[in-house]
């Protein structure tokens, strides 16, 4: 088990689109395990690789007692919407009502490179959309209306974690993790 530091709002990795996974190897399986361990320890409903400083298109989720992951997700969203509270492990302690599609069909791969189709609604749909946004360099506060976003930014500036420096990460010269790859 390897719990990783979760990057906080302001860290550039959270605004950088992640690269597609091309190598379904042992390093990817270690990354998925680290994401799951960190997500469950936090605890959270989901965690994307950029949130632990890894610029790859991978996320994990824990919804309705199901732990899973998805690599290189592509989403098909319903036109019907939901509106409800949403938070983020990279913005700890904050939650704001956020509009999302009510249901989603997410296509991607598992950590072994096998095709996966994940279908869900309500909380699972919200989670999948939220984590896929992370892979695109988008935070949930970007989806808020103008007034709510202003309130969110005030809350972020007032948060006790605001302005914390990102953790220093030592990367093996043989690893592409942590290099924005």
One Martini backbone bead per residue (centre of mass of N, CA, C, O) as a GRO file, in nm:
protein
  181
    1UNK     BB    1   0.096   0.036   0.023
    2UNK     BB    2   0.052   0.379  -0.133
    3UNK     BB    3   0.046   0.687  -0.010
    4UNK     BB    4  -0.031   0.991  -0.153
    5UNK     BB    5  -0.003   1.306  -0.237
    6UNK     BB    6  -0.233   1.565  -0.264
    7UNK     BB    7  -0.305   1.791  -0.484
    8UNK     BB    8  -0.354   2.136  -0.487
    9UNK     BB    9  -0.474   2.410  -0.545
   10UNK     BB   10  -0.232   2.555  -0.786
   11UNK     BB   11  -0.130   2.317  -0.916
   12UNK     BB   12  -0.034   2.270  -1.242
   13UNK     BB   13  -0.121   1.967  -1.283
   14UNK     BB   14  -0.439   2.038  -1.267
   15UNK     BB   15  -0.407   2.213  -1.565
   16UNK     BB   16  -0.297   1.954  -1.712
   17UNK     BB   17  -0.315   1.761  -1.960
   18UNK     BB   18  -0.330   1.430  -2.004
   19UNK     BB   19  -0.186   1.144  -2.104
   20UNK     BB   20  -0.191   0.878  -2.274
   21UNK     BB   21  -0.200   0.547  -2.241
   22UNK     BB   22   0.044   0.294  -2.375
   23UNK     BB   23   0.141   0.139  -2.109
   24UNK     BB   24   0.048  -0.189  -1.988
   25UNK     BB   25   0.206  -0.207  -1.694
   26UNK     BB   26   0.340  -0.222  -1.388
   27UNK     BB   27   0.332   0.085  -1.339
   28UNK     BB   28   0.028   0.109  -1.379
   29UNK     BB   29  -0.058  -0.081  -1.148
   30UNK     BB   30   0.073   0.091  -0.929
   31UNK     BB   31  -0.089   0.346  -0.980
   32UNK     BB   32  -0.368   0.227  -0.924
   33UNK     BB   33  -0.305   0.144  -0.632
   34UNK     BB   34  -0.231   0.426  -0.531
   35UNK     BB   35  -0.502   0.556  -0.595
   36UNK     BB   36  -0.677   0.373  -0.422
   37UNK     BB   37  -0.536   0.413  -0.149
   38UNK     BB   38  -0.566   0.723  -0.141
   39UNK     BB   39  -0.874   0.742  -0.174
   40UNK     BB   40  -0.951   0.564   0.077
   41UNK     BB   41  -0.788   0.739   0.288
   42UNK     BB   42  -0.907   1.032   0.267
   43UNK     BB   43  -1.180   1.013   0.159
   44UNK     BB   44  -1.315   0.905  -0.168
   45UNK     BB   45  -1.486   0.872  -0.490
   46UNK     BB   46  -1.218   0.993  -0.630
   47UNK     BB   47  -0.911   0.962  -0.848
   48UNK     BB   48  -0.661   1.131  -1.020
   49UNK     BB   49  -0.345   1.129  -1.130
   50UNK     BB   50  -0.287   1.442  -1.109
   51UNK     BB   51  -0.345   1.444  -0.790
   52UNK     BB   52  -0.041   1.283  -0.775
   53UNK     BB   53   0.145   1.397  -1.027
   54UNK     BB   54   0.016   1.232  -1.281
   55UNK     BB   55   0.014   1.262  -1.649
   56UNK     BB   56  -0.241   1.047  -1.666
   57UNK     BB   57  -0.524   0.857  -1.802
   58UNK     BB   58  -0.631   0.808  -1.474
   59UNK     BB   59  -0.886   0.647  -1.264
   60UNK     BB   60  -1.066   0.630  -0.960
   61UNK     BB   61  -1.333   0.451  -0.777
   62UNK     BB   62  -1.601   0.495  -0.502
   63UNK     BB   63  -1.915   0.342  -0.557
   64UNK     BB   64  -2.130   0.155  -0.403
   65UNK     BB   65  -1.888  -0.040  -0.302
   66UNK     BB   66  -1.711   0.028  -0.565
   67UNK     BB   67  -1.399  -0.054  -0.700
   68UNK     BB   68  -1.229   0.138  -0.958
   69UNK     BB   69  -1.114   0.179  -1.305
   70UNK     BB   70  -0.980   0.412  -1.565
   71UNK     BB   71  -0.849   0.414  -1.897
   72UNK     BB   72  -0.890   0.631  -2.133
   73UNK     BB   73  -1.148   0.806  -2.130
   74UNK     BB   74  -1.478   0.803  -2.290
   75UNK     BB   75  -1.765   1.011  -2.320
   76UNK     BB   76  -2.127   0.961  -2.279
   77UNK     BB   77  -2.380   1.195  -2.247
   78UNK     BB   78  -2.650   1.303  -2.118
   79UNK     BB   79  -2.900   1.546  -2.138
   80UNK     BB   80  -2.965   1.492  -1.868
   81UNK     BB   81  -2.971   1.654  -1.552
   82UNK     BB   82  -2.780   1.743  -1.261
   83UNK     BB   83  -2.798   1.885  -0.919
   84UNK     BB   84  -2.516   1.908  -0.692
   85UNK     BB   85  -2.297   1.823  -0.472
   86UNK     BB   86  -1.940   1.912  -0.490
   87UNK     BB   87  -1.613   1.782  -0.459
   88UNK     BB   88  -1.248   1.788  -0.363
   89UNK     BB   89  -0.934   1.675  -0.277
   90UNK     BB   90  -0.799   1.956  -0.399
   91UNK     BB   91  -1.055   2.096  -0.218
   92UNK     BB   92  -1.073   2.088   0.090
   93UNK     BB   93  -1.400   2.130   0.238
   94UNK     BB   94  -1.541   2.175  -0.043
   95UNK     BB   95  -1.879   2.266  -0.167
   96UNK     BB   96  -2.078   2.260  -0.477
   97UNK     BB   97  -2.313   2.318  -0.688
   98UNK     BB   98  -2.331   2.091  -0.978
   99UNK     BB   99  -2.351   2.045  -1.309
  100UNK     BB  100  -2.463   1.736  -1.462
  101UNK     BB  101  -2.491   1.457  -1.595
  102UNK     BB  102  -2.694   1.190  -1.513
  103UNK     BB  103  -2.545   1.016  -1.739
  104UNK     BB  104  -2.302   0.747  -1.831
  105UNK     BB  105  -2.067   0.645  -2.089
  106UNK     BB  106  -1.764   0.466  -2.037
  107UNK     BB  107  -1.471   0.437  -2.228
  108UNK     BB  108  -1.196   0.191  -2.201
  109UNK     BB  109  -0.955   0.070  -1.965
  110UNK     BB  110  -0.768  -0.136  -1.806
  111UNK     BB  111  -0.454  -0.216  -1.665
  112UNK     BB  112  -0.435  -0.452  -1.912
  113UNK     BB  113  -0.601  -0.333  -2.182
  114UNK     BB  114  -0.892  -0.387  -2.145
  115UNK     BB  115  -1.198  -0.340  -2.228
  116UNK     BB  116  -1.428  -0.081  -2.103
  117UNK     BB  117  -1.765  -0.043  -1.965
  118UNK     BB  118  -1.918   0.241  -1.802
  119UNK     BB  119  -2.226   0.259  -1.627
  120UNK     BB  120  -2.409   0.559  -1.509
  121UNK     BB  121  -2.561   0.733  -1.233
  122UNK     BB  122  -2.536   1.005  -1.068
  123UNK     BB  123  -2.274   0.952  -0.877
  124UNK     BB  124  -2.113   0.804  -1.094
  125UNK     BB  125  -2.140   1.019  -1.311
  126UNK     BB  126  -2.012   1.246  -1.151
  127UNK     BB  127  -1.739   1.111  -1.101
  128UNK     BB  128  -1.652   1.056  -1.395
  129UNK     BB  129  -1.661   1.353  -1.483
  130UNK     BB  130  -1.467   1.469  -1.273
  131UNK     BB  131  -1.217   1.289  -1.340
  132UNK     BB  132  -1.202   1.358  -1.642
  133UNK     BB  133  -1.151   1.653  -1.602
  134UNK     BB  134  -0.874   1.620  -1.473
  135UNK     BB  135  -0.749   1.501  -1.743
  136UNK     BB  136  -0.820   1.805  -1.880
  137UNK     BB  137  -0.768   2.045  -1.658
  138UNK     BB  138  -1.040   2.032  -1.488
  139UNK     BB  139  -1.246   2.191  -1.256
  140UNK     BB  140  -1.542   2.210  -1.096
  141UNK     BB  141  -1.536   2.528  -1.071
  142UNK     BB  142  -1.556   2.571  -1.388
  143UNK     BB  143  -1.884   2.481  -1.378
  144UNK     BB  144  -1.970   2.731  -1.248
  145UNK     BB  145  -2.127   2.986  -1.184
  146UNK     BB  146  -2.028   3.300  -1.132
  147UNK     BB  147  -2.116   3.334  -0.832
  148UNK     BB  148  -2.017   3.060  -0.726
  149UNK     BB  149  -1.722   3.096  -0.812
  150UNK     BB  150  -1.664   3.337  -0.634
  151UNK     BB  151  -1.722   3.187  -0.370
  152UNK     BB  152  -1.509   2.969  -0.412
  153UNK     BB  153  -1.261   3.159  -0.421
  154UNK     BB  154  -1.299   3.269  -0.138
  155UNK     BB  155  -1.278   2.993   0.005
  156UNK     BB  156  -0.995   2.926  -0.093
  157UNK     BB  157  -0.844   3.176   0.026
  158UNK     BB  158  -0.951   3.090   0.331
  159UNK     BB  159  -0.808   2.842   0.339
  160UNK     BB  160  -0.564   2.670   0.520
  161UNK     BB  161  -0.428   2.548   0.236
  162UNK     BB  162  -0.364   2.798   0.105
  163UNK     BB  163  -0.050   2.811  -0.062
  164UNK     BB  164   0.059   2.548  -0.071
  165UNK     BB  165   0.311   2.354  -0.139
  166UNK     BB  166   0.412   2.131  -0.332
  167UNK     BB  167   0.534   1.839  -0.339
  168UNK     BB  168   0.818   1.665  -0.340
  169UNK     BB  169   0.934   1.471  -0.620
  170UNK     BB  170   1.085   1.163  -0.665
  171UNK     BB  171   1.227   1.040  -0.966
  172UNK     BB  172   1.290   0.801  -1.157
  173UNK     BB  173   1.482   0.770  -1.446
  174UNK     BB  174   1.271   0.522  -1.546
  175UNK     BB  175   1.035   0.720  -1.515
  176UNK     BB  176   0.729   0.896  -1.629
  177UNK     BB  177   0.638   0.975  -1.370
  178UNK     BB  178   0.591   1.323  -1.302
  179UNK     BB  179   0.654   1.444  -1.620
  180UNK     BB  180   0.383   1.488  -1.791
  181UNK     BB  181   0.318   1.199  -1.957
   0.00000   0.00000   0.00000
